[in-house]
């Protein structure tokens, strides 16, 4: 790649625009998490002070303490106006943000990378919301500009160079061919769902011609293909980690590089997961990637992957056997197979959290394309929060396309998305991680017909340590304190997604706040009426309580941006900052649901 062209998106104009957007977001989310306390100036204007400076801005404070920030200016305390700079904002606010000497430089690098990614997105040809609402699944995926709505530093990708960004970032939408390794069976574990096996999976994913080519490569080295398992690897991981850090494994033929496969893949928003663009009905491939992004090194644990297919089979059975979940038409795209290579020297030298244990593993996840009904199309749920260059929202464009009244459109979406989450919690103590990137919408025209959940084994939890689960599934059990359990709805759904969707629709003039949260309340109440046998659970975990804890995601990253949370004990890392008013409390049903006699 031409080194000048590689940075062509980094211009004064795009950098200034990216900084302005990120400073607005930082003010909004840090005020929401009560790290910053804006001082009212009157007339809808506020100010916050940092080290030697003051930021003044217009804002509207919406439900769930959502700060909708308008024009922002930055001033020295002497009065001089300064340009907006997100990096300087972080250093000026490092005291209130609690940034340690160890975390600060890494966080500044993450902010810089986030700005660079945003500048790249802003330099592309603008696509209007109405045009995007008619686009295909992967065009929508690549067009997203925001990243995680809560996290300020949400595109860190520390480890990528500028050439890697152009080759592997989801917004680049560049075709990628995965590198395939042969890994000796003595060090490698393969597990799969009950409806597939290794040979069928490989034939389906690679085809006979590629398999023969790979076998020929091994045979040419005097190696028996039967002694090896095939492992797909992110190209970055091969060039930057495996070929160097695992050089002994390569030299001694425990790992053999077979070269790229034939299929072209597209990186998804999760960075390390690939959609098969050549054969869309083939599986997604999720790969290990030793890049620091949004609070985690994005590796994959070989030990953790081993139980993944069994967990997915268990959840698929649970959904298929439950009348309420079947009625919502919820589906999951199962992680059907996983493979992991264990380097015994690194494992002996490290604990289970070490990135050295997460360098070489992969899983195959079903493609949503294979089960798509005629006339339907797909969109990432993250798209509902997307706005174009003119401020027009993708969600508003879908509503217009559907021909439905906004409340009707919203209710259909909530029936598909919220009801399964409520029922999973109340009936099974089961929580998902249902943020925008983990949910796929099935659209009929502009209407959400049903949803698909993904990223299952790493991110679901049964919040009852005594739950009766099969031995191979028990790792998803966690002991979560009673007062924290309903945060799986209040935080993950209300605060981390619906808060933003409410703001998008209200700002676009599509639906006011009362109508939005009344519709949410009506959906929840209708669900509760449909399952009166769970009335005791509804009283125990009151969805219509006046307030709930404010759980803060940025506080986690600001405290430790290398390992925010131990996924085996998610509640241990919880950072709270008081309480939030529950926006559906005022719409609570007059008569609570009564248990069936």
XYZ file of C-alpha atoms in Angstrom:
597
model
C 0.000 0.000 0.000
C 1.169 3.499 -0.820
C 2.162 5.074 2.534
C 0.780 8.467 1.512
C -2.586 7.050 0.420
C -2.764 4.974 3.610
C -3.221 8.143 5.695
C -5.228 10.161 3.186
C -8.206 10.174 5.548
C -6.166 11.966 8.229
C -6.755 15.558 7.172
C -7.307 18.654 9.318
C -10.988 18.731 8.333
C -11.800 15.091 9.129
C -9.686 15.187 12.310
C -11.493 18.294 13.553
C -14.879 16.711 12.795
C -13.920 13.425 14.496
C -12.669 15.285 17.587
C -15.843 17.332 17.820
C -17.981 14.185 17.705
C -15.878 12.277 20.213
C -15.700 15.151 22.700
C -19.491 15.403 22.576
C -19.774 11.690 23.223
C -17.227 11.837 26.048
C -19.095 14.664 27.762
C -22.383 12.788 27.378
C -21.237 9.383 28.627
C -18.945 10.623 31.405
C -21.767 12.862 32.656
C -24.158 9.911 32.426
C -21.784 7.796 34.534
C -21.381 10.711 36.983
C -17.668 10.967 36.443
C -18.272 14.570 35.391
C -20.884 16.834 36.963
C -21.978 19.535 34.508
C -22.788 22.888 36.133
C -25.991 24.510 34.834
C -25.494 27.951 33.322
C -29.169 28.519 32.505
C -31.046 28.346 29.219
C -30.080 24.730 28.584
C -26.354 25.479 28.809
C -23.848 23.685 31.034
C -20.149 23.739 31.873
C -17.540 21.341 33.242
C -14.053 22.269 34.385
C -10.853 20.361 33.859
C -7.214 21.172 34.424
C -6.968 24.853 33.425
C -9.938 24.754 31.040
C -13.712 24.867 30.939
C -16.035 23.197 28.445
C -19.362 24.912 27.779
C -22.155 23.240 25.888
C -25.854 23.029 25.235
C -27.601 19.884 26.377
C -30.944 18.250 26.932
C -31.100 15.693 29.741
C -33.395 12.853 28.749
C -34.637 9.663 30.406
C -32.038 7.528 32.169
C -29.859 10.640 32.573
C -29.041 10.586 28.882
C -27.181 13.751 27.910
C -27.966 14.888 24.381
C -25.081 17.284 23.782
C -25.262 20.118 21.261
C -22.630 22.763 20.494
C -19.443 22.508 22.599
C -16.754 25.127 23.125
C -13.488 24.914 25.077
C -11.949 27.837 26.938
C -8.940 28.568 29.069
C -10.003 29.812 32.457
C -8.542 33.162 31.346
C -11.174 33.239 28.600
C -9.256 32.251 25.421
C -11.189 29.895 23.128
C -9.387 26.678 22.207
C -10.055 24.016 19.563
C -11.699 20.777 20.645
C -9.244 17.919 21.072
C -10.351 14.580 22.500
C -6.828 13.649 23.615
C -6.399 16.899 25.509
C -9.894 16.450 26.937
C -8.804 13.131 28.490
C -5.644 14.605 30.015
C -7.495 17.676 31.276
C -10.119 15.440 32.911
C -7.801 12.666 34.099
C -8.477 13.574 37.750
C -12.277 13.186 37.658
C -11.895 10.192 35.322
C -9.588 8.465 37.809
C -6.973 7.600 35.186
C -3.857 6.067 36.723
C -0.347 6.610 35.380
C -0.434 3.043 34.048
C -3.807 3.253 32.316
C -3.581 6.816 30.925
C -1.111 6.296 28.036
C -2.881 3.148 26.852
C -6.227 4.934 27.040
C -4.815 7.858 25.036
C -3.703 5.382 22.369
C -7.192 3.874 22.315
C -8.725 7.337 21.955
C -6.293 8.142 19.127
C -7.183 4.926 17.322
C -10.888 5.608 17.822
C -10.424 9.083 16.306
C -8.488 7.660 13.368
C -11.192 5.070 12.723
C -13.858 7.761 12.891
C -11.886 9.991 10.515
C -11.692 7.082 8.078
C -15.453 6.572 8.258
C -16.100 10.301 7.810
C -13.910 10.382 4.697
C -16.032 7.836 2.814
C -18.811 8.680 0.401
C -21.816 9.642 2.531
C -24.679 7.150 2.414
C -28.047 8.581 3.400
C -30.186 6.715 5.924
C -32.940 6.122 3.355
C -30.452 4.562 0.925
C -28.857 2.468 3.655
C -32.276 1.193 4.770
C -32.536 -0.569 1.395
C -28.992 -1.960 1.454
C -27.804 -5.503 2.050
C -26.610 -7.057 5.295
C -22.872 -6.548 4.813
C -23.244 -3.065 3.318
C -25.100 -2.046 6.480
C -22.503 -3.757 8.683
C -19.623 -1.876 7.047
C -21.444 1.471 7.095
C -21.720 1.713 10.883
C -19.827 4.730 12.262
C -20.469 4.733 15.996
C -19.192 1.499 17.514
C -20.433 0.627 20.999
C -22.780 3.447 22.039
C -21.600 3.576 25.673
C -17.829 3.264 25.411
C -15.928 6.422 24.464
C -12.774 4.569 23.391
C -14.538 1.908 21.344
C -12.186 1.332 18.406
C -8.827 0.897 20.120
C -7.487 -2.044 18.104
C -4.039 -1.577 19.622
C -1.688 -3.747 17.613
C -3.054 -2.839 14.186
C -0.903 -0.677 11.938
C -2.412 1.616 9.346
C -1.995 -1.092 6.697
C -3.843 -3.534 8.951
C -6.681 -1.049 9.347
C -7.154 -0.882 5.588
C -7.009 -4.673 5.281
C -8.926 -5.873 8.347
C -11.094 -3.147 9.926
C -14.813 -3.783 9.397
C -15.385 -0.272 8.042
C -12.791 -0.935 5.305
C -14.975 -3.805 3.990
C -11.882 -5.342 2.369
C -12.084 -9.023 1.359
C -9.877 -11.238 3.542
C -8.671 -14.770 2.944
C -8.026 -16.620 6.176
C -4.728 -18.417 6.725
C -5.054 -22.138 7.462
C -2.745 -24.097 9.724
C -2.437 -27.805 10.305
C -2.153 -28.345 14.078
C -0.934 -31.647 15.489
C -3.680 -33.589 17.228
C -1.486 -34.159 20.303
C -1.813 -30.447 21.119
C -5.201 -29.641 19.581
C -8.786 -30.187 20.666
C -11.788 -30.142 18.330
C -15.356 -30.233 19.630
C -18.618 -29.935 17.744
C -22.384 -30.012 17.972
C -24.143 -33.335 17.880
C -25.356 -32.790 14.291
C -21.934 -32.404 12.668
C -18.450 -33.894 12.745
C -14.968 -32.728 11.785
C -14.885 -34.257 8.299
C -18.312 -32.934 7.291
C -17.494 -29.486 8.620
C -14.230 -29.245 6.682
C -15.760 -30.537 3.451
C -18.554 -27.999 3.780
C -16.269 -25.081 4.624
C -13.324 -25.749 2.290
C -14.438 -28.146 -0.412
C -12.622 -31.221 -1.730
C -10.179 -29.316 -3.942
C -8.790 -27.162 -1.124
C -8.675 -30.132 1.256
C -6.673 -32.070 -1.324
C -4.290 -29.136 -1.729
C -3.732 -28.923 2.011
C -3.190 -32.678 2.267
C -0.662 -32.422 -0.556
C 1.267 -29.722 1.301
C 1.496 -31.944 4.379
C 2.408 -35.007 2.319
C 5.144 -33.043 0.579
C 6.748 -32.479 3.988
C 6.569 -36.171 4.794
C 3.696 -35.628 7.257
C 0.504 -37.647 7.597
C -2.609 -35.430 7.242
C -4.461 -37.768 9.634
C -2.175 -36.552 12.440
C -3.389 -32.959 12.092
C -6.481 -30.809 12.531
C -7.100 -27.722 10.401
C -7.305 -24.337 12.124
C -8.318 -21.037 10.452
C -6.233 -18.073 11.554
C -6.677 -14.319 11.173
C -3.912 -13.171 8.780
C -2.756 -10.535 11.294
C -2.437 -13.225 13.937
C -0.291 -15.382 11.675
C 2.089 -12.628 10.624
C 2.397 -10.919 14.002
C 1.968 -13.663 16.606
C 1.912 -17.306 15.534
C 4.846 -17.139 13.113
C 6.964 -15.440 15.797
C 5.671 -16.340 19.267
C 4.961 -19.942 18.220
C 8.075 -20.246 16.033
C 9.218 -23.396 17.865
C 5.877 -25.049 17.110
C 6.278 -24.207 13.426
C 9.922 -25.302 13.265
C 9.138 -28.665 14.855
C 6.090 -29.222 12.611
C 3.540 -29.210 15.393
C 2.080 -26.327 13.389
C 2.274 -26.238 9.599
C 1.188 -23.232 7.569
C -0.944 -24.330 4.602
C -1.570 -20.873 3.167
C -4.823 -19.046 2.522
C -8.159 -20.636 1.743
C -10.081 -19.766 -1.405
C -13.088 -17.988 0.144
C -13.167 -14.258 0.706
C -14.448 -13.074 4.076
C -15.538 -9.724 5.508
C -14.612 -8.615 9.022
C -17.628 -7.900 11.239
C -17.966 -5.123 13.816
C -16.571 -7.479 16.437
C -13.251 -7.277 14.487
C -12.191 -10.935 14.850
C -15.312 -12.549 13.341
C -15.626 -13.066 9.591
C -18.648 -13.427 7.307
C -18.091 -15.635 4.257
C -18.659 -13.310 1.290
C -17.883 -15.994 -1.306
C -20.371 -18.503 0.125
C -22.729 -16.607 2.496
C -24.456 -19.798 3.665
C -21.160 -21.122 5.036
C -20.302 -20.475 8.669
C -18.999 -17.319 10.229
C -15.454 -17.923 11.465
C -14.379 -16.385 14.766
C -10.621 -16.246 15.194
C -8.129 -15.456 17.913
C -6.711 -11.932 17.574
C -4.083 -10.630 19.994
C -5.207 -7.023 19.579
C -6.361 -4.879 22.497
C -9.830 -3.540 21.795
C -12.360 -2.030 24.188
C -11.122 -3.467 27.432
C -10.013 -6.912 26.295
C -7.266 -8.636 24.371
C -9.360 -10.273 21.666
C -7.824 -13.715 21.868
C -9.711 -16.989 22.145
C -8.974 -19.472 24.892
C -8.437 -23.025 23.652
C -9.705 -24.342 26.991
C -12.767 -22.091 26.912
C -13.642 -23.032 23.337
C -13.824 -26.729 24.189
C -17.261 -26.476 25.794
C -18.708 -24.001 23.293
C -20.688 -26.354 20.985
C -22.351 -28.165 23.923
C -23.465 -24.851 25.434
C -24.969 -23.806 22.111
C -26.794 -27.112 21.702
C -28.216 -26.764 25.218
C -29.477 -23.244 24.542
C -30.965 -24.193 21.175
C -32.878 -27.013 22.867
C -34.102 -24.686 25.617
C -35.427 -22.189 23.068
C -37.010 -24.901 20.961
C -38.783 -26.460 23.956
C -40.178 -23.201 25.391
C -43.587 -22.110 24.142
C -43.057 -18.394 24.849
C -39.672 -18.257 23.129
C -40.984 -20.201 20.147
C -43.833 -17.708 19.819
C -41.371 -14.809 19.545
C -39.614 -16.710 16.735
C -36.293 -16.078 18.418
C -33.414 -18.071 16.984
C -29.724 -18.287 17.756
C -26.958 -18.914 15.294
C -25.151 -21.727 17.013
C -21.427 -21.943 17.457
C -21.325 -25.454 16.041
C -17.645 -26.311 16.275
C -14.491 -25.089 17.964
C -10.813 -25.887 17.735
C -7.977 -24.824 20.018
C -4.231 -25.358 20.110
C -2.551 -25.578 23.513
C 1.069 -24.523 23.817
C 2.140 -26.421 26.908
C 5.156 -24.257 27.729
C 3.134 -21.042 27.769
C 0.328 -22.715 29.697
C 2.771 -23.916 32.366
C 4.182 -20.390 32.686
C 0.895 -18.436 32.897
C -2.503 -18.258 34.592
C -5.847 -18.683 32.820
C -6.179 -14.954 32.059
C -2.917 -14.748 30.121
C -3.100 -13.679 26.458
C -0.475 -16.348 25.737
C -3.202 -18.949 26.317
C -5.532 -17.265 23.832
C -3.436 -17.049 20.683
C -4.616 -19.987 18.600
C -8.248 -21.055 18.576
C -11.270 -20.632 16.333
C -14.946 -21.398 16.186
C -17.502 -21.826 13.444
C -20.857 -20.090 13.893
C -23.906 -20.689 11.734
C -24.663 -18.124 9.072
C -28.033 -16.359 9.412
C -28.337 -16.371 5.622
C -29.013 -20.102 5.466
C -32.255 -19.844 7.481
C -33.602 -16.660 5.917
C -37.169 -16.788 4.581
C -37.898 -15.578 1.020
C -38.276 -11.813 0.766
C -36.586 -11.175 4.110
C -33.266 -9.448 4.714
C -30.847 -8.903 7.565
C -29.441 -5.931 9.434
C -27.283 -5.626 12.513
C -29.295 -4.188 15.438
C -26.514 -1.625 15.877
C -27.922 0.019 12.751
C -30.960 1.248 14.700
C -28.673 3.785 16.407
C -26.984 4.908 13.188
C -27.467 8.430 11.856
C -26.196 9.720 8.531
C -24.195 12.890 7.799
C -27.361 14.964 7.810
C -28.525 13.584 11.157
C -31.232 11.367 9.680
C -31.559 8.051 11.465
C -31.594 4.573 9.960
C -34.394 3.627 12.386
C -36.570 6.474 11.140
C -35.935 5.368 7.560
C -37.042 1.821 8.431
C -40.194 3.129 10.120
C -41.017 5.187 7.047
C -40.341 2.206 4.797
C -42.611 -0.017 6.907
C -45.628 2.253 6.565
C -46.461 1.616 10.226
C -47.154 4.163 12.940
C -43.956 4.644 14.970
C -45.491 3.108 18.136
C -46.646 0.058 16.174
C -43.219 -0.369 14.570
C -41.518 -0.039 17.967
C -43.867 -2.545 19.603
C -43.181 -5.156 16.929
C -39.454 -4.676 17.423
C -39.810 -4.960 21.205
C -41.973 -8.073 20.943
C -39.168 -9.655 18.917
C -36.219 -8.346 20.975
C -37.314 -7.530 24.532
C -39.797 -10.333 25.209
C -37.247 -13.169 24.729
C -34.824 -11.402 27.063
C -37.498 -10.942 29.731
C -38.644 -14.540 29.499
C -35.104 -15.936 29.560
C -34.474 -13.978 32.757
C -37.737 -14.652 34.586
C -38.141 -18.280 33.551
C -34.525 -19.476 33.582
C -32.295 -16.874 35.337
C -30.635 -16.680 31.933
C -29.046 -13.474 30.639
C -27.600 -12.676 27.244
C -25.293 -9.837 26.205
C -27.836 -8.335 23.805
C -26.066 -5.210 22.549
C -26.401 -3.995 18.984
C -23.547 -6.003 17.532
C -24.768 -9.259 19.112
C -28.278 -9.114 17.655
C -29.304 -9.483 14.015
C -32.675 -8.178 12.846
C -34.756 -10.061 10.299
C -36.617 -7.428 8.304
C -39.786 -7.735 6.269
C -39.598 -4.508 4.329
C -38.800 -2.003 7.080
C -40.495 -3.987 9.860
C -38.599 -6.083 12.399
C -40.149 -9.533 12.092
C -37.861 -11.485 14.423
C -34.362 -11.388 15.884
C -31.339 -13.660 15.959
C -28.982 -13.757 18.943
C -25.317 -14.592 18.511
C -22.034 -14.772 20.462
C -23.538 -17.296 22.828
C -21.015 -19.364 24.776
C -18.740 -16.520 25.863
C -21.493 -14.144 26.878
C -24.542 -15.920 28.299
C -24.841 -16.568 32.024
C -27.243 -18.474 34.265
C -27.418 -16.387 37.427
C -28.134 -19.263 39.774
C -25.078 -21.172 41.020
C -27.319 -24.130 41.925
C -29.044 -24.388 38.536
C -29.362 -27.963 37.303
C -27.293 -27.940 34.129
C -25.521 -30.700 32.195
C -21.864 -31.048 33.244
C -20.546 -29.691 29.947
C -22.679 -26.525 30.325
C -22.030 -25.700 33.978
C -19.334 -23.167 33.246
C -22.041 -20.621 32.332
C -23.379 -20.669 35.918
C -22.370 -17.680 38.011
C -23.221 -16.482 41.469
C -24.768 -13.050 40.921
C -26.112 -11.133 43.947
C -29.901 -10.784 44.024
C -29.777 -6.984 43.714
C -27.651 -7.208 40.571
C -29.570 -9.810 38.588
C -32.147 -7.555 36.967
C -29.315 -5.319 35.737
C -29.160 -7.776 32.846
C -32.280 -5.926 31.664
C -31.925 -2.495 33.281
C -28.295 -2.038 32.200
C -27.760 -4.210 29.140
C -31.104 -3.459 27.480
C -32.561 -0.232 28.905
C -29.403 1.772 29.613
C -27.036 0.432 26.976
C -29.431 0.256 24.030
C -32.970 1.560 24.470
C -31.644 4.775 26.067
C -29.929 5.572 22.776
C -32.776 4.408 20.535
C -35.142 6.648 22.493
C -32.807 9.618 21.931
C -32.429 8.840 18.212
C -36.184 8.678 17.604
C -36.932 11.718 19.765
C -34.213 13.802 18.106
C -35.489 12.805 14.682
C -39.005 13.902 15.669
C -40.357 10.387 15.123
C -41.497 9.487 18.649
C -41.475 11.471 21.891
C -40.046 10.061 25.102
C -43.374 9.346 26.791
C -44.636 7.387 23.799
C -41.361 5.460 23.561
C -41.193 4.317 27.193
C -44.953 3.755 27.400
C -44.576 1.311 24.499
C -41.712 -0.443 26.300
C -43.869 -0.687 29.444
C -46.848 -2.011 27.505
C -44.687 -4.694 25.909
C -43.329 -5.766 29.305
C -46.770 -5.743 30.923
C -48.271 -7.799 28.107
C -45.491 -10.344 28.504
C -46.124 -10.581 32.255
C -49.866 -11.091 31.723
C -49.092 -13.922 29.300
C -47.169 -15.928 31.931
C -49.071 -15.533 35.237
C -47.315 -18.589 36.693
C -44.182 -16.399 36.984
C -45.933 -13.775 39.155
C -43.740 -14.534 42.163
C -40.667 -13.906 40.049
C -42.099 -10.594 38.839
C -42.540 -9.472 42.453
C -39.075 -10.682 43.412
C -37.449 -8.841 40.500
C -39.604 -5.778 39.898
C -39.202 -4.521 36.351
C -41.343 -1.487 37.211
C -39.353 -0.454 40.312
C -38.955 3.301 40.720
C -35.158 3.173 40.435
C -32.314 0.818 39.627
C -28.548 0.861 40.023
C -26.477 2.765 37.493
C -23.862 0.290 36.266
C -20.998 2.039 34.455
C -19.081 0.569 31.537
C -16.574 3.366 30.970
C -15.583 3.207 34.631
C -14.536 -0.413 34.028
C -12.353 0.532 31.076
C -10.863 3.575 32.820
C -9.871 1.373 35.751
C -8.378 -1.488 33.724
C -8.405 -1.270 29.940
C -6.617 -4.598 29.435
C -8.994 -6.925 31.332
C -12.224 -5.113 32.242
C -14.157 -8.131 33.446
C -13.547 -11.765 34.301
C -16.246 -13.402 32.173
C -16.496 -16.284 34.655
C -17.444 -13.834 37.448
C -19.063 -10.820 35.730
C -20.616 -9.229 38.821
C -17.288 -9.015 40.680
C -16.086 -6.128 38.523
C -19.338 -4.156 38.607
C -18.873 -0.388 38.926
C -21.959 1.499 40.091
C -22.634 5.207 40.649
C -25.908 5.619 42.494
C -29.278 4.988 40.891
C -31.283 5.926 37.817
C -34.992 6.622 37.611
C -36.677 3.751 35.823
C -38.382 5.257 32.731
C -41.159 2.642 32.672
C -42.044 2.927 36.377
C -44.680 5.596 35.754
C -46.377 3.288 33.258
C -46.585 0.315 35.630
C -49.750 -1.801 35.363
C -52.398 -0.799 37.881
C -53.071 -4.418 38.824
C -49.958 -6.567 39.211
C -49.934 -10.042 37.701
C -51.373 -12.652 40.069
C -49.959 -16.132 40.317
C -52.143 -18.935 39.020
C -53.729 -20.959 41.802
